[in-house]
Tab-separated table of C-alpha atoms in Angstrom:
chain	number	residue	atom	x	y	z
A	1	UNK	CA	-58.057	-139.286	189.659
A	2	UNK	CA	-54.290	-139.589	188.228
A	3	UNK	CA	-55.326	-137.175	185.605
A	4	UNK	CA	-56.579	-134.698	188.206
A	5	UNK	CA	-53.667	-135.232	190.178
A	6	UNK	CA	-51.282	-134.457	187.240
A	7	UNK	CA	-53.084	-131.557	186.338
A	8	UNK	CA	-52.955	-130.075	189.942
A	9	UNK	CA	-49.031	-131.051	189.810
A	10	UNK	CA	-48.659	-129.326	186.436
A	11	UNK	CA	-50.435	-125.965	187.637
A	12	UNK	CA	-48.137	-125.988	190.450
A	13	UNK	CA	-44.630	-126.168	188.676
A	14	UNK	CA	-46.397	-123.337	186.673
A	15	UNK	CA	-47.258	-121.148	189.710
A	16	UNK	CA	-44.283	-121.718	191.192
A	17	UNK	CA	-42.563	-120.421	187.239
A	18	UNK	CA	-44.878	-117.304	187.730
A	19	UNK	CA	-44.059	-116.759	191.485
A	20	UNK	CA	-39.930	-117.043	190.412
A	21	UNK	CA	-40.677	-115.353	187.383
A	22	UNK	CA	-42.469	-112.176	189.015
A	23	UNK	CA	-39.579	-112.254	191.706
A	24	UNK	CA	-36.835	-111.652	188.953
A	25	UNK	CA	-39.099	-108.814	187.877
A	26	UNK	CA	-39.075	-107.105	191.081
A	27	UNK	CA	-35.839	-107.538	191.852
A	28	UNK	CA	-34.800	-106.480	188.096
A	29	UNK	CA	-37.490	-103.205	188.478
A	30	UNK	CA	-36.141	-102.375	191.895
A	31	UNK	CA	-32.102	-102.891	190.789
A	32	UNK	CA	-32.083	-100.780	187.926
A	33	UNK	CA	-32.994	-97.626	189.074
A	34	UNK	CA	-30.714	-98.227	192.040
A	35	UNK	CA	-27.463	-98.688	189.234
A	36	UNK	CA	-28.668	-96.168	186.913
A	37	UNK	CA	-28.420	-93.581	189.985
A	38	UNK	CA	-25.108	-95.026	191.795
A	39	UNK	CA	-23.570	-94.412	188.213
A	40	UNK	CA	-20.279	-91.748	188.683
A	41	UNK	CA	-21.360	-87.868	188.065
A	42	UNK	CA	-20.911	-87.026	184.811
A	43	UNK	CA	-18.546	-84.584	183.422
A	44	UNK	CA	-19.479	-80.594	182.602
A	45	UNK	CA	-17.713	-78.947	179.724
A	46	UNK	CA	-17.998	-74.935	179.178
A	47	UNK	CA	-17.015	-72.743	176.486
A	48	UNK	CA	-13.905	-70.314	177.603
A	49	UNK	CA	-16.281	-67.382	175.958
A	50	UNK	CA	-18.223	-67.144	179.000
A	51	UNK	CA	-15.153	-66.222	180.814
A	52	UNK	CA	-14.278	-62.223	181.529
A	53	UNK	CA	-11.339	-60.317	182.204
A	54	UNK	CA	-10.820	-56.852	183.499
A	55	UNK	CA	-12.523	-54.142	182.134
A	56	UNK	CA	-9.458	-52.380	180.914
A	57	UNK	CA	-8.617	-55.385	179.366
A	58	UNK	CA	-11.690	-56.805	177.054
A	59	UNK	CA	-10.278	-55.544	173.725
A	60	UNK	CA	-7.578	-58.225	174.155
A	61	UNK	CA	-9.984	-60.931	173.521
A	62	UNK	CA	-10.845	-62.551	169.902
A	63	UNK	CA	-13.927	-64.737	170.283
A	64	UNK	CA	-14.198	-67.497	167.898
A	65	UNK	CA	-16.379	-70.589	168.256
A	66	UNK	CA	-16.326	-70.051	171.852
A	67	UNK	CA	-12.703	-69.526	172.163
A	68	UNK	CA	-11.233	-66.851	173.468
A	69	UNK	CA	-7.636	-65.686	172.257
A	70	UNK	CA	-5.088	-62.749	173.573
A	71	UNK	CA	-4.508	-60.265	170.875
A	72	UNK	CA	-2.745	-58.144	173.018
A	73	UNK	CA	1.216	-58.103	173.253
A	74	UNK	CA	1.610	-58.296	177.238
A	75	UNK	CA	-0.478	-61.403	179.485
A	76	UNK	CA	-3.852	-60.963	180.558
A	77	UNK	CA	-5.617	-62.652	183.671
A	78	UNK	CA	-8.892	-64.282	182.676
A	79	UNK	CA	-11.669	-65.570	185.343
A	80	UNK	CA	-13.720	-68.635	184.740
A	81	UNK	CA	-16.785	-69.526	186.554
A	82	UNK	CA	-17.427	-73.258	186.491
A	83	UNK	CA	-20.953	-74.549	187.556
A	84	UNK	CA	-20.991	-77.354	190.212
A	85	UNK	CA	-23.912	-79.376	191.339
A	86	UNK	CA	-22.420	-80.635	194.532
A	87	UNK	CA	-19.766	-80.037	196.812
A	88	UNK	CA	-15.737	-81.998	196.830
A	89	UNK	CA	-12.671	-81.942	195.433
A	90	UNK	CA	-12.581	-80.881	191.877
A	91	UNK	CA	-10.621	-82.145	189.352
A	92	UNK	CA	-10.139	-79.703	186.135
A	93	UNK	CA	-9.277	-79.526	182.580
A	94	UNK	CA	-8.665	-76.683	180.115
A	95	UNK	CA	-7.781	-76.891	177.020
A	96	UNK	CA	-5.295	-74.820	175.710
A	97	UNK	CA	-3.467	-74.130	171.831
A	98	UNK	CA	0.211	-72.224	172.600
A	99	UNK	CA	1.040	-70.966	169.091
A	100	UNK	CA	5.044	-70.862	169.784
A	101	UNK	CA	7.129	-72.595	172.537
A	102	UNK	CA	7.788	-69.432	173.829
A	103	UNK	CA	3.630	-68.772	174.542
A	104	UNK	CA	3.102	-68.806	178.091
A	105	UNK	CA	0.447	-69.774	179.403
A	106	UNK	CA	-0.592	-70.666	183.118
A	107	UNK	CA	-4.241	-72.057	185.319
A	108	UNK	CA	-4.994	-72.157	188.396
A	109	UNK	CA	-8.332	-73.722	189.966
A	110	UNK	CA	-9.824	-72.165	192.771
A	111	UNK	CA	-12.916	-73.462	195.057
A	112	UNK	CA	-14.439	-71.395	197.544
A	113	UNK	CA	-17.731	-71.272	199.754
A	114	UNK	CA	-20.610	-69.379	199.307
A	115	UNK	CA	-19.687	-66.020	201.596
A	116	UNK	CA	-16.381	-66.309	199.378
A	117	UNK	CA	-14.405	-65.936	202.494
A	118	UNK	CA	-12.392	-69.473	202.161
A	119	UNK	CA	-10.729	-70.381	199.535
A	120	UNK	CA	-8.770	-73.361	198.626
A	121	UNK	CA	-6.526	-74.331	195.631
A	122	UNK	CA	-4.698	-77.303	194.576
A	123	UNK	CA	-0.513	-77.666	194.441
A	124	UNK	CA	-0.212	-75.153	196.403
A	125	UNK	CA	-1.272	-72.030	194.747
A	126	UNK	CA	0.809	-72.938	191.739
A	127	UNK	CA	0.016	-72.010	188.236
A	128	UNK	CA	-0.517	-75.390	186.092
A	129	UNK	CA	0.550	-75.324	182.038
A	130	UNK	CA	1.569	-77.174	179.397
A	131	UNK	CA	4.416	-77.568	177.483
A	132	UNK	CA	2.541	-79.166	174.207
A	133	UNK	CA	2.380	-76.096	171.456
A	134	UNK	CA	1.208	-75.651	167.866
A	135	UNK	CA	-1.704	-77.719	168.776
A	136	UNK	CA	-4.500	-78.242	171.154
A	137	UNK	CA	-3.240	-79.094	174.760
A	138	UNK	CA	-5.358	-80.091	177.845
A	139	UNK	CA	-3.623	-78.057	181.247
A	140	UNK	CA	-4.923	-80.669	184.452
A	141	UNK	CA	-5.657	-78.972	187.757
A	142	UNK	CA	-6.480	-81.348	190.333
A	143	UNK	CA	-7.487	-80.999	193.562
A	144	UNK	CA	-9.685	-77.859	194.225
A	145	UNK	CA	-12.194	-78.203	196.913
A	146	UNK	CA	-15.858	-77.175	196.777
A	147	UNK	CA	-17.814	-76.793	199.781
A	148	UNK	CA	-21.915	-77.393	199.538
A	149	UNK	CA	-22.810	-74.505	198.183
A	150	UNK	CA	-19.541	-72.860	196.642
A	151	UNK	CA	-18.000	-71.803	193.781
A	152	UNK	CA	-15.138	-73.259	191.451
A	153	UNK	CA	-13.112	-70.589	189.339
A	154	UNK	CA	-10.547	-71.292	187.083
A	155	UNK	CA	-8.043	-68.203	186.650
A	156	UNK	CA	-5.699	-68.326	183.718
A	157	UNK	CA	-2.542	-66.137	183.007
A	158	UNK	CA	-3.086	-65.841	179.228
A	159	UNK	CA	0.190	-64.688	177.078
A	160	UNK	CA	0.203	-62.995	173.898
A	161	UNK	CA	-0.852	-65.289	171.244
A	162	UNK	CA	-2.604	-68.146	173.605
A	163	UNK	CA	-5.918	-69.494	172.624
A	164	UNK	CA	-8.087	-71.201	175.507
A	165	UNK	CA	-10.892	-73.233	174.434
A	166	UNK	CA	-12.790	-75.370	176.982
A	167	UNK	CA	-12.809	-76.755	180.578
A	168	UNK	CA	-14.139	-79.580	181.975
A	169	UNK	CA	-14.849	-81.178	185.003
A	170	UNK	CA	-17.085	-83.335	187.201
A	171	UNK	CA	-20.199	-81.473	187.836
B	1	UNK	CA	-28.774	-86.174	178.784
B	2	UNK	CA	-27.287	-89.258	178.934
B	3	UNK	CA	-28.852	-89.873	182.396
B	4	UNK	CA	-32.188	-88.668	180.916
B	5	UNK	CA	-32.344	-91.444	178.171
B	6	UNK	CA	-31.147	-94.110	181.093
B	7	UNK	CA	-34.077	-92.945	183.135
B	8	UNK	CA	-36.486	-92.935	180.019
B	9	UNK	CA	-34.720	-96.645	178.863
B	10	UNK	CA	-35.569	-97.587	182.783
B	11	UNK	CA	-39.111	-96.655	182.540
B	12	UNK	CA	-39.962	-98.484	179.586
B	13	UNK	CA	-38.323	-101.372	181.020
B	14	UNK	CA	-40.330	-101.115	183.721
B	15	UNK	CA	-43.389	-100.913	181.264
B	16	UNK	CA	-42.079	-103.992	179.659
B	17	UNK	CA	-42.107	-106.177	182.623
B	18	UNK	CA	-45.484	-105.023	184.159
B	19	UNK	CA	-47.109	-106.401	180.785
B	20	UNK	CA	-44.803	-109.799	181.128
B	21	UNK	CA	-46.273	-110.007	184.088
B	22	UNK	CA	-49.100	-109.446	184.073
B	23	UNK	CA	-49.147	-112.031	181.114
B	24	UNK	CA	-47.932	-114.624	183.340
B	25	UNK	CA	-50.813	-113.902	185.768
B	26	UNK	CA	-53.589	-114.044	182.985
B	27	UNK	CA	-57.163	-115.775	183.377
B	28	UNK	CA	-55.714	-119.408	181.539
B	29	UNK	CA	-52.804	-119.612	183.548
B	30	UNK	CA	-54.979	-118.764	186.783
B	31	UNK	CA	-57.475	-120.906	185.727
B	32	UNK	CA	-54.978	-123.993	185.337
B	33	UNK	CA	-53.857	-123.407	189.153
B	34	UNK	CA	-57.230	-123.188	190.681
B	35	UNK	CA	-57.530	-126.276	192.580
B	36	UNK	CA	-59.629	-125.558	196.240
B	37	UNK	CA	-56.742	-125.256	198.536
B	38	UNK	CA	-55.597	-122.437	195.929
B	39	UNK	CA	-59.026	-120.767	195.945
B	40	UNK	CA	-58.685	-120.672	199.663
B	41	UNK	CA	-55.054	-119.291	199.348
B	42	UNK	CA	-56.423	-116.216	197.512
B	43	UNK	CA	-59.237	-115.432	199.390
B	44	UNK	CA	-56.527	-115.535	202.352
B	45	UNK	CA	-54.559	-112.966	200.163
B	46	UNK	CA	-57.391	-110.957	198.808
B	47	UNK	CA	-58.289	-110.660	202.274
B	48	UNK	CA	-54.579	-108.941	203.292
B	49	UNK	CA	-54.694	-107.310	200.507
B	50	UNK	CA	-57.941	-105.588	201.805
B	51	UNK	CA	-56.644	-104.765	205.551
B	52	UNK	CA	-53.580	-103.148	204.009
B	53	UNK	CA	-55.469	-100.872	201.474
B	54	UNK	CA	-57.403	-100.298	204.520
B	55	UNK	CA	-54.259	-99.415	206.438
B	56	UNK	CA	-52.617	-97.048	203.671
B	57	UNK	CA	-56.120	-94.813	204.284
B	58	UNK	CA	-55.851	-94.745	207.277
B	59	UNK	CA	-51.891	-93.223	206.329
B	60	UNK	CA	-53.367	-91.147	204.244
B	61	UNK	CA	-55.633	-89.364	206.178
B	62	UNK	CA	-53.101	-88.989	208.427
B	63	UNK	CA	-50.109	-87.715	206.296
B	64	UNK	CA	-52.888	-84.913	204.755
B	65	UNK	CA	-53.844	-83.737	208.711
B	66	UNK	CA	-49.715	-83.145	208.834
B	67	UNK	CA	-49.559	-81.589	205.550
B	68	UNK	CA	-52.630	-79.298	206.732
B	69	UNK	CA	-50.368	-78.342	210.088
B	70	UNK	CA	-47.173	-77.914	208.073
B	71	UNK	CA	-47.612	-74.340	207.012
B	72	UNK	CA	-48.932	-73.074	210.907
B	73	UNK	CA	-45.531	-74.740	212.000
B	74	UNK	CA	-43.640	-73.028	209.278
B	75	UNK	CA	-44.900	-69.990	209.649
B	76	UNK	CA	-44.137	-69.641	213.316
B	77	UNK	CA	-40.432	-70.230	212.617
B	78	UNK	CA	-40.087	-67.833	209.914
B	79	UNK	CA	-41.884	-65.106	212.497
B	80	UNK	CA	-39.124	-66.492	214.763
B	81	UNK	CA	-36.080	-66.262	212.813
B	82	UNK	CA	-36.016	-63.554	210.439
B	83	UNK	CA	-33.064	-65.326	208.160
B	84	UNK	CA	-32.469	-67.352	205.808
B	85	UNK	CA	-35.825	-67.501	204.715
B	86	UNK	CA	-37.186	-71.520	203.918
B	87	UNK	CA	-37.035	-71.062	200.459
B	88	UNK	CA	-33.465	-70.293	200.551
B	89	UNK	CA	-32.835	-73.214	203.152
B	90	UNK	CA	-34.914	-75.601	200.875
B	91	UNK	CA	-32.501	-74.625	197.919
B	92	UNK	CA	-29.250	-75.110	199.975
B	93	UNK	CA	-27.299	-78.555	199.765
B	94	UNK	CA	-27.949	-80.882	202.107
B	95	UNK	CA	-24.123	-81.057	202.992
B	96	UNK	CA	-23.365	-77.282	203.153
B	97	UNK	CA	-21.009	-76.638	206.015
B	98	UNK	CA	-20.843	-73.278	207.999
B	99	UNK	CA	-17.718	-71.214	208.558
B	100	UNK	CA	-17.433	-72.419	212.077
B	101	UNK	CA	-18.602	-75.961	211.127
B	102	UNK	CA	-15.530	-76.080	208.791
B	103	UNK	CA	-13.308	-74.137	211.101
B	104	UNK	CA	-13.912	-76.728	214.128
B	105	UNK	CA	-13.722	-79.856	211.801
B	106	UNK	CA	-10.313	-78.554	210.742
B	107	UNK	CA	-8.738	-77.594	213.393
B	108	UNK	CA	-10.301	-80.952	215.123
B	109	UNK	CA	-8.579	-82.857	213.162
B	110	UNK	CA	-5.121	-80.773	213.219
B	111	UNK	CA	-5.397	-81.177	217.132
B	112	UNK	CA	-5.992	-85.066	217.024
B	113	UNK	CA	-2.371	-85.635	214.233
B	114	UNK	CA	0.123	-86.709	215.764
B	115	UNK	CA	3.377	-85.170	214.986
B	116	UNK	CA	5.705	-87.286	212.610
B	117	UNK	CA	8.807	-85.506	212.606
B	118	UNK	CA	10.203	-86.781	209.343
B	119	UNK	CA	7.772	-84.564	207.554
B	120	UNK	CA	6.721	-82.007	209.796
B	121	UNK	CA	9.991	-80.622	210.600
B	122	UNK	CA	11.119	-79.778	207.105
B	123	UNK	CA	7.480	-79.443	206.251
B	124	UNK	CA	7.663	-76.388	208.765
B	125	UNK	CA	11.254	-75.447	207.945
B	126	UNK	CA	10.073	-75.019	204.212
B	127	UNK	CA	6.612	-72.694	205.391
B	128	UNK	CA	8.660	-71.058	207.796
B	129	UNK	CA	11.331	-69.655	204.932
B	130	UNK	CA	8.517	-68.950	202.848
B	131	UNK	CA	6.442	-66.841	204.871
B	132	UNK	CA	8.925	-65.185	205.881
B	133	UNK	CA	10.672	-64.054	202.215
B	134	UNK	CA	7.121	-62.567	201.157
B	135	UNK	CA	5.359	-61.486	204.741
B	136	UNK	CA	3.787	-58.319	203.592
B	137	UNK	CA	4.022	-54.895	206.084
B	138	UNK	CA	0.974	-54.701	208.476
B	139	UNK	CA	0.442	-58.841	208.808
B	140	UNK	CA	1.849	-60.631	211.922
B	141	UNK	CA	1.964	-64.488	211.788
B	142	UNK	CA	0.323	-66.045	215.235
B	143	UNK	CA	1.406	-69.494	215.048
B	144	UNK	CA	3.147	-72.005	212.444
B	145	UNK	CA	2.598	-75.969	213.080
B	146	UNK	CA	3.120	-78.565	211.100
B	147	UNK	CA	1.590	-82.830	212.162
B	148	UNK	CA	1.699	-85.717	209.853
B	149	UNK	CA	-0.160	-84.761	206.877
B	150	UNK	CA	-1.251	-81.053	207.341
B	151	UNK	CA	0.354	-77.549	208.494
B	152	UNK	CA	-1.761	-74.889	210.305
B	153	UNK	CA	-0.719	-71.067	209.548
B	154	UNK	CA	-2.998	-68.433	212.152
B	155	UNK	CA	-2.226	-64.650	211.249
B	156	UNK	CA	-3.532	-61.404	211.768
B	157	UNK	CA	-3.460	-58.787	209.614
B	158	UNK	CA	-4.419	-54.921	209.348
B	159	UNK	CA	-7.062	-55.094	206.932
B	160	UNK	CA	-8.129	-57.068	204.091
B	161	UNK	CA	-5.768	-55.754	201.121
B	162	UNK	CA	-2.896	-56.532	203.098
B	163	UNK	CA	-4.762	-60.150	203.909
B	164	UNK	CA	-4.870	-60.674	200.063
B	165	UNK	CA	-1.204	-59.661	199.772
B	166	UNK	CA	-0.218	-62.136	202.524
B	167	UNK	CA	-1.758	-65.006	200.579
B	168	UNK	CA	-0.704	-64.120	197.276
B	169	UNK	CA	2.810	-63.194	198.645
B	170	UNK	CA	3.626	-65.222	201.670
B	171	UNK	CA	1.105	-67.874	201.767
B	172	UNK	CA	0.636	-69.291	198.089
B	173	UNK	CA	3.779	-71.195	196.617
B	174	UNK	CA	2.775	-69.614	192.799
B	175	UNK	CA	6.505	-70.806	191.486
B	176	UNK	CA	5.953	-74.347	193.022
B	177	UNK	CA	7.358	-75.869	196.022
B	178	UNK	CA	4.031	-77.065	197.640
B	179	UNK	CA	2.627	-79.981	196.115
B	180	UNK	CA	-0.536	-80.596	198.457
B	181	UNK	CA	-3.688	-78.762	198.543
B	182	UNK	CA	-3.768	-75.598	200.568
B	183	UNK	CA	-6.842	-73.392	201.718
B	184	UNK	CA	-7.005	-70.272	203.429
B	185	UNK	CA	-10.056	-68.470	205.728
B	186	UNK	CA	-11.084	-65.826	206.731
B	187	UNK	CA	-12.689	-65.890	210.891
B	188	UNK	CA	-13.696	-62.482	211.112
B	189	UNK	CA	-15.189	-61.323	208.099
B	190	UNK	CA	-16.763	-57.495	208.270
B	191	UNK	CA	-14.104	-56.516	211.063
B	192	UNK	CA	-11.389	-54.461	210.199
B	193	UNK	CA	-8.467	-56.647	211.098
B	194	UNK	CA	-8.203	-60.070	209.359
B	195	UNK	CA	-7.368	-63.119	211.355
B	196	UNK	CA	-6.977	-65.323	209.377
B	197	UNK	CA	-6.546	-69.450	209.251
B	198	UNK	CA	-4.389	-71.578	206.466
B	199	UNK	CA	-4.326	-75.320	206.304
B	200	UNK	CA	-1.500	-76.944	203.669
B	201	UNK	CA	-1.179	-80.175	202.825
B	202	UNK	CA	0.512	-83.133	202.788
B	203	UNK	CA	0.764	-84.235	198.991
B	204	UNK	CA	-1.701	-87.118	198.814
B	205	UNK	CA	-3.872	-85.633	201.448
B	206	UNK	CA	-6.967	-83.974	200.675
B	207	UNK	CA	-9.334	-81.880	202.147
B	208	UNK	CA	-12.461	-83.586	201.116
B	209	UNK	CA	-11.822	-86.306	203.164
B	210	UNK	CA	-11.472	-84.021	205.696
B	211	UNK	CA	-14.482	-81.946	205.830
B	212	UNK	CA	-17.135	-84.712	204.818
């Protein structure tokens, strides 16, 4: 009888091990997911070779591993579509290489919507550089919003001489 | 990628545990725990278990009778409405604002700000100089207003070349001098004229928090 009773004791504390057990499971199958998908958006990075600039203009480029560099001896303007998944404000990088101090070079990022009849920039409108040169420099823009639905475009006054490389932002 | 191998980690994971458990639930250890008043338990439990399977085909049958309607109801409100077609509106994000959506949201909040006068009046001072140094011929500014974190420029212009000279000229602060965010919109697009609407910012502010 004390032997039966032990033994119905015993299976208990183990049911009860399986019943906590299979709890920590479910919670641990159901909070996963949940944390994998609440992690930030990850960032997007894009050659400056997919960029274009006016027609009249496309023999200034020299395309090299995706870089793009101004050949020409007066500054071009150079459009860069970025592709977003979702709408906000925008935060942008673009790497840049000035050969001399005397390189200019200047970035601007633009968001608008979809009929391209808003647009909005960050600082004010203001060209963004760098004063780094002789080596690879990252220009910040910060601030551009993108409706649901728009477009971000990163326009860069390129001087004689200036090599841009890559941008990158949240997708 | 990254997210890819997460979800692909996640899954076996998942895997993982379903064999753990259904280790812990094997014949011996069910065996060991069936005393009569357990026996009972399960038949209690096997018998939920039936009523809800019962239940989710009942769900079933009724989710496929909507899914069967779906297309007659779809149909009649693309023979309704001509644009934009559902395929379109199925690919558009969920959050997408319209013109007028964004143009009331902005101008509701501009109307609610109260003015603080240690920033708008130099705030306005500042736009005030500036539009006027680079107001291009043919545009004609409607109203200038500055609250405590945004400025609201209204302006009509002739047509839409001298609308893009107005913000690249008048509106814009290209040499600096504007540290906030600014955006600029078009209300009338097609017409002839351009009125147009600007919103600049307060440096800090941003128009995210605005329009979401």
């Amino acid at each position: 009888m004390s032997r039966s009773a032990n033994s119905i004791s015993s299976s208990r504390t183990a049911s009860n091990i399986a019943t906590s057990f299979r709890r920590v499971c479910v919670l641990a199958a159901v909070a996963l997911p949940v944390g994998i998908l609440a992690q930030p958006v990850e960032a997007r990075s894009v050659a400056a070779a997919v960029g274009v600039v006016a027609p009249w203009d496309a023999g200034c480029l020299s395309y090299a591993y995706g870089t793009v560099t101004n050949v020409c001896n007066y500054t071009i303007s150079f459009d860069w579509p970025l592709p977003v998944d979702s709408g906000g404000n925008k935060r942008v990088g673009v790497d840049v290489l000035r050969p001399t101090s005397t390189s200019s070079i200047g970035c601007l990022a633009e968001g608008l919507n979809e009929e391209t009849t808003w647009v909005w920039w960050s600082n004010g409108g203001a060209y963004s550089s760098t004063t780094s040169f002789g080596a690879s420099a990252n220009i910040l823009m910060d601030g551009a919003y993108v409706p649901g639905g728009g477009q971000l475009l990163v326009n860069c006054q390129i001087g004689p001489g200036v090599r841009v490389q890559v941008a990158n932002w949240p997708g | 990628m990254t997210r890819r191998m997460l979800l692909w980690g996640a899954a076996a994971l998942a895997v993982l545990l379903a064999v753990l458990l259904r280790a812990t639930t094997s014949p011996e250890a069910a065996g060991a725990a069936a005393s009569n008043g357990e026996l009972a338990k399960l038949h209690q439990e096997l018998a939920d278990l039936r009523e809800r399977v019962n239940t989710s085909d009942r769900s079933a049958a009724l989710a496929i009778k909507l899914a069967a309607a779906a297309p007659a109801v779809a149909d009649s409100a693309a023979a309704s409405e001509s644009e934009p077609s559902a395929a379109v509106e199925q690919a558009r994000p969920k959050f997408t604002l319209t013109r007028e959506e964004m143009r009331s949201r902005l101008n509701e909040r501009f109307t609610a700000e109260r003015a603080d006068l240690g920033w708008s009046k130099p705030a306005q001072a500042l736009i005030d100089r500036h539009l006027q140094a680079g107001l291009p011929d043919g545009s004609h500014l409607l109203s200038v207003d500055c609250r405590r974190t945004m400025c609201r420029v209204e302006a009509q212009h002739s047509n839409l070349e001298v609308y893009h000279r107005f913000v690249d000229k008048a509106l814009l602060f290209r040499g600096g001098g504007w540290n906030g965010p600014v955006m600029t919109g078009i209300l009338n697009p097609g017409d002839a004229q351009v009125n147009s609407v600007a919103y600049l910012l307060r440096d800090g502010a941003d128009f995210a928090s605005l329009l979401e």
